[in-house]
Coordinates of C-alpha atoms in Angstrom, one line a residue:
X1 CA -36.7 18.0 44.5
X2 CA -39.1 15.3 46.1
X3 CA -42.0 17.1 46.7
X4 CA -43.7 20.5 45.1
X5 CA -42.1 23.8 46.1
X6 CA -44.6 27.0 46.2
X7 CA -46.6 26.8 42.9
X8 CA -44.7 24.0 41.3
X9 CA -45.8 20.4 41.1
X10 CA -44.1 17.4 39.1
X11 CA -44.7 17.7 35.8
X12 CA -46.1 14.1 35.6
X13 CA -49.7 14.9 38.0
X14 CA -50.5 17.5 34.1
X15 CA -52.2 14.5 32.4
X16 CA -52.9 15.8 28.8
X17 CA -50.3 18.7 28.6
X18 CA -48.4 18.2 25.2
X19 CA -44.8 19.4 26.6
X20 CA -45.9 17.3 29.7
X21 CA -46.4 13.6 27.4
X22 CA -43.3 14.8 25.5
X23 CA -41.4 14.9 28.8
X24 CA -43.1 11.3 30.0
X25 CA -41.6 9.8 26.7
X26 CA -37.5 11.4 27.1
X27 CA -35.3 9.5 29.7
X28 CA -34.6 13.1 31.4
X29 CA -31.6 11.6 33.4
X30 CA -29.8 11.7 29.7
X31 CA -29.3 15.4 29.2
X32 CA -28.2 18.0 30.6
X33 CA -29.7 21.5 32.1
X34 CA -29.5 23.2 28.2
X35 CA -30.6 20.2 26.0
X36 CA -33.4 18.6 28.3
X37 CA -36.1 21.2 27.6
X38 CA -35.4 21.8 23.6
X39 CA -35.6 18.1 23.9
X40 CA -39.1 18.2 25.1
X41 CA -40.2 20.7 22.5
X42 CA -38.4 18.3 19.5
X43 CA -40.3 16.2 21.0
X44 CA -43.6 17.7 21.4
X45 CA -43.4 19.1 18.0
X46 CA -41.7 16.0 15.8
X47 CA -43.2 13.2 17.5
X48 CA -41.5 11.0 20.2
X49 CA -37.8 9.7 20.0
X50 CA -36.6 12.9 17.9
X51 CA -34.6 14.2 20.5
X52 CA -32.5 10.9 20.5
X53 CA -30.5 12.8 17.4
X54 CA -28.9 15.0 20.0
X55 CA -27.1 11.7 21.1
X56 CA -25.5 10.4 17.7
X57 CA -22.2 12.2 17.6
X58 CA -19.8 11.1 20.5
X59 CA -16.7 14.1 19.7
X60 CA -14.6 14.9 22.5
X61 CA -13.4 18.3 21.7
X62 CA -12.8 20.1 25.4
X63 CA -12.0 23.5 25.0
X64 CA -8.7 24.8 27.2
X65 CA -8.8 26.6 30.1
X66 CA -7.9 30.5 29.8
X67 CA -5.2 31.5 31.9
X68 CA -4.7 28.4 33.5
X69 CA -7.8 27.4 34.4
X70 CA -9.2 23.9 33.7
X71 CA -10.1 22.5 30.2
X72 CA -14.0 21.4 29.8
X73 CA -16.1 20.0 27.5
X74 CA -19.3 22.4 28.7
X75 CA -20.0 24.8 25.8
X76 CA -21.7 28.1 26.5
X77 CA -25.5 27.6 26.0
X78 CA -25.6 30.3 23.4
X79 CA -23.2 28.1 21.3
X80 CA -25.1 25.4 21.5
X81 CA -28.5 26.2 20.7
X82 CA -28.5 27.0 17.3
X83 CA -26.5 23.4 16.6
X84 CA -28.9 21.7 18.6
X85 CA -31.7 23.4 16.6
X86 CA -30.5 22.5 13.4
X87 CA -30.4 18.5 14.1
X88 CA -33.8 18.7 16.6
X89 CA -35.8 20.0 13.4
X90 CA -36.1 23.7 15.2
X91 CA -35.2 26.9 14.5
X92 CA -33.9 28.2 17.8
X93 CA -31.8 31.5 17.3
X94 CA -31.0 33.2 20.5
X95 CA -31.8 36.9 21.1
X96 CA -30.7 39.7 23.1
X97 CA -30.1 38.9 26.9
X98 CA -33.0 40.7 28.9
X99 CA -32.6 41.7 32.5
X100 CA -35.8 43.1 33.3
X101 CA -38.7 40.4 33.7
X102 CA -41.2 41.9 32.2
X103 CA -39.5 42.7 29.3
X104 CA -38.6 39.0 29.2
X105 CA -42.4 38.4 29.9
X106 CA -43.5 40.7 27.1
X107 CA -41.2 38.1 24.7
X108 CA -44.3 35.0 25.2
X109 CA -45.8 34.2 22.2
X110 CA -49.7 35.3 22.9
X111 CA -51.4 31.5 21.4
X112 CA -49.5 30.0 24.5
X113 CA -46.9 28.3 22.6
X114 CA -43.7 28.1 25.1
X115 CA -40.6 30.0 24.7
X116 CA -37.2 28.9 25.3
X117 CA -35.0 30.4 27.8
X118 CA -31.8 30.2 29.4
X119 CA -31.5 31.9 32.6
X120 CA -29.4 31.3 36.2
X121 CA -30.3 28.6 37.8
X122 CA -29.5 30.5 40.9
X123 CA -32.9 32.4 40.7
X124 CA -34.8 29.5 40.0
X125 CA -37.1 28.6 43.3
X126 CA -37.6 25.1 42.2
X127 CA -34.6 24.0 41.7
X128 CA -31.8 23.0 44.4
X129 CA -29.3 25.1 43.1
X130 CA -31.9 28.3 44.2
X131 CA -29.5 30.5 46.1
X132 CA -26.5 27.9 46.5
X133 CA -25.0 28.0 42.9
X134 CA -24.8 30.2 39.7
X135 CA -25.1 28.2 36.8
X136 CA -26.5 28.8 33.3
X137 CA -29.7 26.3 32.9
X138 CA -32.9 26.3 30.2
X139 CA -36.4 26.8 30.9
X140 CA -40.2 26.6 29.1
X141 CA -42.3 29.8 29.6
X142 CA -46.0 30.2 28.2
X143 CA -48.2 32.6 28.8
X144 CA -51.6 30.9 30.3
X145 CA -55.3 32.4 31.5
X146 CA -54.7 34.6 28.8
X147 CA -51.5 35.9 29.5
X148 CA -52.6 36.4 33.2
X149 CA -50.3 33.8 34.7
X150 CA -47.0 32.4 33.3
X151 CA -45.8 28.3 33.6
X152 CA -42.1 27.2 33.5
X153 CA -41.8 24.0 32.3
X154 CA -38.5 22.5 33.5
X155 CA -37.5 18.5 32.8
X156 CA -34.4 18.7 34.0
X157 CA -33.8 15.6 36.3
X158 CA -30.4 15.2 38.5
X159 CA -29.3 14.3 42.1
X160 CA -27.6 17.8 43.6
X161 CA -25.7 18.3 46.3
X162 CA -28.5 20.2 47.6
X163 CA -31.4 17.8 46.7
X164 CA -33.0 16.5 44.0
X165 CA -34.1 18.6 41.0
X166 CA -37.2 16.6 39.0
X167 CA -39.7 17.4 36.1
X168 CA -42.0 20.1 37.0
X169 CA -44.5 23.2 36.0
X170 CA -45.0 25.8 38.2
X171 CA -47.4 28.4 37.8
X172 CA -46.9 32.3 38.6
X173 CA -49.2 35.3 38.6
X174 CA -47.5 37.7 36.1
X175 CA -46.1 40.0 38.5
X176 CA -44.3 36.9 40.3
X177 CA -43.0 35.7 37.1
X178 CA -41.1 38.9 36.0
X179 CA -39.4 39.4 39.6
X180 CA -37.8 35.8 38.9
X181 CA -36.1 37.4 35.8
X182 CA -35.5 40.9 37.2
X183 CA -31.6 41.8 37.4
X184 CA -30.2 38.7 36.3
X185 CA -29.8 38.2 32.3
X186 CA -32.2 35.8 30.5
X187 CA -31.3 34.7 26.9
X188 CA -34.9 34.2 24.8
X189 CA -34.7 32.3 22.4
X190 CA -37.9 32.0 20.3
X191 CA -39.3 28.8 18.7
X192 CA -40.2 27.8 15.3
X193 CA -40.3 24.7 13.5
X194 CA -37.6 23.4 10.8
X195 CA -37.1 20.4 9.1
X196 CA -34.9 17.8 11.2
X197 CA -31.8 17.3 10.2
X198 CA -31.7 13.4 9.3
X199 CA -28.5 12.0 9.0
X200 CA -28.4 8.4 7.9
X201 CA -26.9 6.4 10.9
X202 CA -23.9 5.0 8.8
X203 CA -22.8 7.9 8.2
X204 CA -23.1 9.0 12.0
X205 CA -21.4 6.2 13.2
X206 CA -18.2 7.3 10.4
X207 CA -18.1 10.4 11.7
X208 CA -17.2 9.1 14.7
X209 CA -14.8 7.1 13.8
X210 CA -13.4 9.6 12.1
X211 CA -12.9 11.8 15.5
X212 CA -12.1 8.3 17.2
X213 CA -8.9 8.1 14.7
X214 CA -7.6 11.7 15.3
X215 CA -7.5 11.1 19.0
X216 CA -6.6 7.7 19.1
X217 CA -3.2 9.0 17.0
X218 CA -2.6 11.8 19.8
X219 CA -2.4 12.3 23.6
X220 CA -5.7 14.4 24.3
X221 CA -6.9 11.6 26.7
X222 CA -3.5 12.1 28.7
X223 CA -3.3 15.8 28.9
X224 CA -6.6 16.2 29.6
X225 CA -6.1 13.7 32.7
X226 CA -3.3 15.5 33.7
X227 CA -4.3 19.1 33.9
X228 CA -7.0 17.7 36.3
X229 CA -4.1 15.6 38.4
X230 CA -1.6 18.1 38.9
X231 CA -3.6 21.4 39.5
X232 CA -2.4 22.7 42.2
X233 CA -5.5 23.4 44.2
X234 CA -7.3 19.8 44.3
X235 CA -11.0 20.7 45.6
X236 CA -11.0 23.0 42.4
X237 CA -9.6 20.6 40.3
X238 CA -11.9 17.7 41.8
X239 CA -15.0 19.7 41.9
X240 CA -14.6 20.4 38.1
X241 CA -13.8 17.1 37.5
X242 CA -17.5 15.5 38.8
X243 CA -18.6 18.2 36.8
X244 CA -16.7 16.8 33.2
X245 CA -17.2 13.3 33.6
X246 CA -21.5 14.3 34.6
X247 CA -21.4 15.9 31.3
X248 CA -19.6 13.4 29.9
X249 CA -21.5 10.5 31.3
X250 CA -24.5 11.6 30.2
X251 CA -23.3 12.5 26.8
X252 CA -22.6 8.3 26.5
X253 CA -26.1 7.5 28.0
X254 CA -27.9 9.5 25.4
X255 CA -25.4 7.8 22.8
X256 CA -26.3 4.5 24.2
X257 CA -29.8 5.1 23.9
X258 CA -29.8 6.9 20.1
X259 CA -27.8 3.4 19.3
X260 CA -30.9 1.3 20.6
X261 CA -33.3 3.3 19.1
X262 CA -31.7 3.1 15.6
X263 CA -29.9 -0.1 16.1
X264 CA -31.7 -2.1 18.6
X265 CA -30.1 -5.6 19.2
X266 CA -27.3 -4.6 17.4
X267 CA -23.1 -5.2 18.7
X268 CA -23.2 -0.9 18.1
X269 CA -25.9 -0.6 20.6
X270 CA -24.5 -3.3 23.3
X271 CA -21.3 -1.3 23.1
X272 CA -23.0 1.8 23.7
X273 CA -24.6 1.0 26.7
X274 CA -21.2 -0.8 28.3
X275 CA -19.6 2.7 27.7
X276 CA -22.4 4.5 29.1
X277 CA -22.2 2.2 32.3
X278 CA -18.5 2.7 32.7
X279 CA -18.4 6.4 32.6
X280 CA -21.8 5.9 34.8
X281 CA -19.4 4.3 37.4
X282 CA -16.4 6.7 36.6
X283 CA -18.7 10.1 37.8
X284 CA -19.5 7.8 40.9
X285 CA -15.9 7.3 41.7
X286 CA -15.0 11.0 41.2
X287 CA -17.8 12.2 43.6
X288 CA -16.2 10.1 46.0
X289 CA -13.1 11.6 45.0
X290 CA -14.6 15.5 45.2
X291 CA -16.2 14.5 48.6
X292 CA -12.7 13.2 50.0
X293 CA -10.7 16.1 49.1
X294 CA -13.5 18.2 51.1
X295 CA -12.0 16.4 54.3
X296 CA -8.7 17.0 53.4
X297 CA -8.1 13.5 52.3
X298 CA -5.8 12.9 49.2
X299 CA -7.3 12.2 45.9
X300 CA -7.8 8.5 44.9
X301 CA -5.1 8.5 42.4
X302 CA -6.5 5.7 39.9
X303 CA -9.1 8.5 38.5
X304 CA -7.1 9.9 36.4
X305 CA -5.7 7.2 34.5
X306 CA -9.2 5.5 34.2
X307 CA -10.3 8.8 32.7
X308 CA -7.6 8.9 30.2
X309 CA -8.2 5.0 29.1
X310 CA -12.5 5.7 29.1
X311 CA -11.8 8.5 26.8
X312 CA -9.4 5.4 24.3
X313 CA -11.6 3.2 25.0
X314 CA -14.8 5.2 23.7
X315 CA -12.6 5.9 20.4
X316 CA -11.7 3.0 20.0
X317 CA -15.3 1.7 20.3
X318 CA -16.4 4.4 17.6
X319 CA -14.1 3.5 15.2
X320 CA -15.0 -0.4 15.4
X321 CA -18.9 0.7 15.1
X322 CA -18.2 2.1 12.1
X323 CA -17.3 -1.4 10.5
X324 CA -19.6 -3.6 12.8
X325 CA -23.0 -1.6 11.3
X326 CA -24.4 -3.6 8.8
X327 CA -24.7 -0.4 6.5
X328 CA -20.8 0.3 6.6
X329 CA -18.4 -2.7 5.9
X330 CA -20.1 -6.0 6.5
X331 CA -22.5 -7.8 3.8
X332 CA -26.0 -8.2 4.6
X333 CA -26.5 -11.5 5.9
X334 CA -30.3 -12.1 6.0
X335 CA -30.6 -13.5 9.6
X336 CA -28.7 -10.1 10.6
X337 CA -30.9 -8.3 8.7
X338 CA -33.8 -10.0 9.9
X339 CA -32.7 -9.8 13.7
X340 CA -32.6 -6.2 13.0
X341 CA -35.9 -5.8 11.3
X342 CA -37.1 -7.8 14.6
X343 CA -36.1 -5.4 17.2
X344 CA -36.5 -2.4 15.5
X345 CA -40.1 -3.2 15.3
X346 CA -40.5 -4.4 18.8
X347 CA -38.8 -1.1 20.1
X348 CA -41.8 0.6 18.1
X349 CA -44.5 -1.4 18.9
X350 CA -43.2 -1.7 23.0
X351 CA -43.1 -5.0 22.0
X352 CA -41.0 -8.4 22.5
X353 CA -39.0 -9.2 19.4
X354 CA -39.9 -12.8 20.7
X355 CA -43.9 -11.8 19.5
X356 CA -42.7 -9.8 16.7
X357 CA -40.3 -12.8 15.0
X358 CA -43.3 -14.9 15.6
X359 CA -46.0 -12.8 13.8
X360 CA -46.8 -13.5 10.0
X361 CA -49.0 -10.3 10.2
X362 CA -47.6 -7.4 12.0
X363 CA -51.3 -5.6 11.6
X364 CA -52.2 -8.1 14.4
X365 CA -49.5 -6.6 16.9
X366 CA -51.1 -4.3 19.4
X367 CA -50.1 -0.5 18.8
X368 CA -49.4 -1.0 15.2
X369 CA -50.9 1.6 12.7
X370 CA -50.1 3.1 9.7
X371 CA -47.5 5.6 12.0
X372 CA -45.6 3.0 12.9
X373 CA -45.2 1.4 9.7
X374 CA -43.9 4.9 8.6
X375 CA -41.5 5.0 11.3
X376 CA -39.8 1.3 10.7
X377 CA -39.4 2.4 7.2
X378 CA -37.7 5.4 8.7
X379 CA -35.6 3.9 10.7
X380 CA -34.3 1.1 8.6
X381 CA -33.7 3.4 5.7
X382 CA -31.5 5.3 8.3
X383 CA -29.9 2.6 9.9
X384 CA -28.9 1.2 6.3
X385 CA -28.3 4.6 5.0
X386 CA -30.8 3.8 2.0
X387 CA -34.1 5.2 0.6
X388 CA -37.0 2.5 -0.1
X389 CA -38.6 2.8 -3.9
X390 CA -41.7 4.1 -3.6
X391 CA -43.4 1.5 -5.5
X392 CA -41.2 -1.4 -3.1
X393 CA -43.4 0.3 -0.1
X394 CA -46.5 -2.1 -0.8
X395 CA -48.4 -2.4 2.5
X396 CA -47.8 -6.5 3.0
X397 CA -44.7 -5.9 2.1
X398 CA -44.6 -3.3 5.3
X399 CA -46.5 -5.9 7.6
X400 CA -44.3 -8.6 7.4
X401 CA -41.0 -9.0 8.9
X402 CA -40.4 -11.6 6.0
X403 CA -41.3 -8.5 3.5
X404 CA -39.1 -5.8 5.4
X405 CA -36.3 -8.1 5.2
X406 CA -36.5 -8.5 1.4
X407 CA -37.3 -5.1 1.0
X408 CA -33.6 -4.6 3.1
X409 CA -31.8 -7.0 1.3
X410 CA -33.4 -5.8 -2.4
X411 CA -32.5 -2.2 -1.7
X412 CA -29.0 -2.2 -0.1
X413 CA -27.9 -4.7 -3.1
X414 CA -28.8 -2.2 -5.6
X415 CA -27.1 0.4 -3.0
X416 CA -23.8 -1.7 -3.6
X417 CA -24.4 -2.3 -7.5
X418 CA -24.8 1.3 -8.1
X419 CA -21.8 2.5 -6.1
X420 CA -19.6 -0.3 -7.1

């Protein structure tokens, strides 16, 4: 929405608010209604960037419609949590739905630390989709003033067909806060931390592969085109469709974006963002196409097919990352290795790689601190599926690009040595 509703305001005018600078860092327009806000508590908790892990995997596993109705790749949030727990390094188990809001209410953790819920968007005053459309859709609530008043914390971020939905808190007497929640079933689902889930990226990026193989060698693209084209009632059928290639589309953004972070400059992550711009363009076209049918105008027929090839043409994508990374099939060339030590440090430090290739002494760089030296270590032992000696980690070593490099090289060698 564009401007504050009741006793909600954007989320970015709470200067100092941890879930609020956790929200400032994610690009919301990446994820959808369940992942956006245990994104912001990954976040909040792990430190920026850790919510990027929901975006490695690329599967396309849609499940099929029950008694004819349409195939999708939307889970049921409950499904989902749990998974997305386990890789956001948080132990989310969902409990019992509660229809009565203050027995929902009576579920907030007393220090003010938030609790997760999924509820219906449909009883959610800030959003567009209030009174207009039942749809399942997470939430932050915390108990604040000493449990007098409540706050939902909501990133979510999307253009609706009823308006815009945007970051935002909003703050309810107690009383106010339970009648959202009264009569309509709320899924809590309290938070704790775990330890993320790090998978080293190569072996990300073969996983992929692997699923682009399987469907590659079938015709899942085709009939999964086809039991949109030739349902028989085509505002259904189009109206779902926005909805799958929304989902899907911002599944490839947050891919394209988990690539850059963990591979910046890299082929993998240039790829990434080309598919991310073609489904991008793909939803567009099949608004146009939903809106259309709404007239009573036929349905552009080339959607379809351009589904069915974006759906190859991500496969086949997955499965050529897999032997483009420089920790799969290729040999470590030094200047690859050193263009990659370059922009992983700029995308660190918020820097150019054109300052960060020119600087003997990364120290000198603006932003850089013994954190961030911990994170390039991080990430290049991910990216390279590796783990640095300790006594390799000397700190010039670590403020060099020239060190990191060798440090690269050095390691992965004795990687290949030891597996050979």
């Amino acid at each position: 929405m564009s401007a504050p509703v009741g006793p909600c305001a954007k989320a970015s005018h709470h200067d100092g608010d941890p879930l609020v600078e956790a929200i400032r860092g994610i690009d919301t327009t990446a994820l959808d209604c369940v992942q956006v806000n245990a994104a912001v508590l990954a976040d909040a908790r792990h430190g920026p960037g850790t919510h990027l892990a929901l975006g490695g995997r690329t599967a396309f596993t849609p499940r099929a419609g029950a008694g004819g109705a349409l195939p999708t790749v939307e889970e049921p949030a409950a499904e989902r949590i749990e998974r997305m727990g386990d890789v956001l390094g948080l132990s989310l188990v969902p409990g019992r739905p509660v229809s009565d809001g203050r027995a929902l209410l009576d579920l907030l953790p007393e220090d003010g630390s938030p609790l997760y819920v999924v509820g219906d968007a449909f009883r959610m005053p800030w959003l567009p989709y209030h009174g207009h459309q039942h749809m399942e859709h997470s939430l932050l609530l915390r108990a604040v003033d000493g449990g007098a008043r409540v706050e939902a914390v909501d990133a979510y971020d999307n253009e609706t067909p009823y308006g815009r939905a945007e970051p935002v808190v909003c703050s309810y007497d107690r009383a106010q806060a339970a009648a959202l929640f009264d009569g309509s079933p709320t899924l809590p689902v309290p938070v704790r931390g775990a330890p993320p889930a790090r998978s080293p990226v190569p072996e990300i990026l073969g996983r992929n592969a692997e699923d682009g193989r399987r469907l590659l060698a079938g015709d899942a693209p085709e009939r999964y085109a086809a039991a949109f084209r030739d349902h028989p009632d085509q505002q259904e059928a189009c109206a779902a469709l926005l909805l799958e290639t929304w989902l899907l589309s911002r599944s490839r953004r947050l891919h394209a974006a988990w690539a850059a972070h963990h591979l910046p400059g890299s082929p993998v992550a240039s790829a990434a963002a080309e598919r991310a711009a073609a489904w991008e363009t793909l939803a567009g076209q099949c608004y146009l196409a939903a809106r259309r049918v709404q007239r009573g105008r036929p349905v552009p027929p080339q959607i379809h097919p351009a589904l069915a090839e974006l759906l190859r043409a991500d496969a086949e994508s997955a499965v050529r990352a897999a032997t483009e990374h420089p920790g799969e099939a290729m040999p470590h060339e030094p200047a690859d290795v050193r263009q990659t030590v370059v922009h992983t440090v700029a995308d660190i430090l918020g820097a150019s790689p054109e300052a960060v290739a020119a600087t003997e002494d990364l120290s000198r760089l603006e932003g850089f601190a013994s954190f961030q030296m911990v994170e390039t270590v991080e990430r290049l032992e991910e990216m390279y599926g590796v783990e640095f000696a300790p006594e390799d980690l000397d700190a010039a070593v670590l403020r060099s690009v020239e060190g990191l490099v060798g440090l690269v090289l050095r390691t992965t060698a004795g990687a290949e040595v030891a597996h050979a």
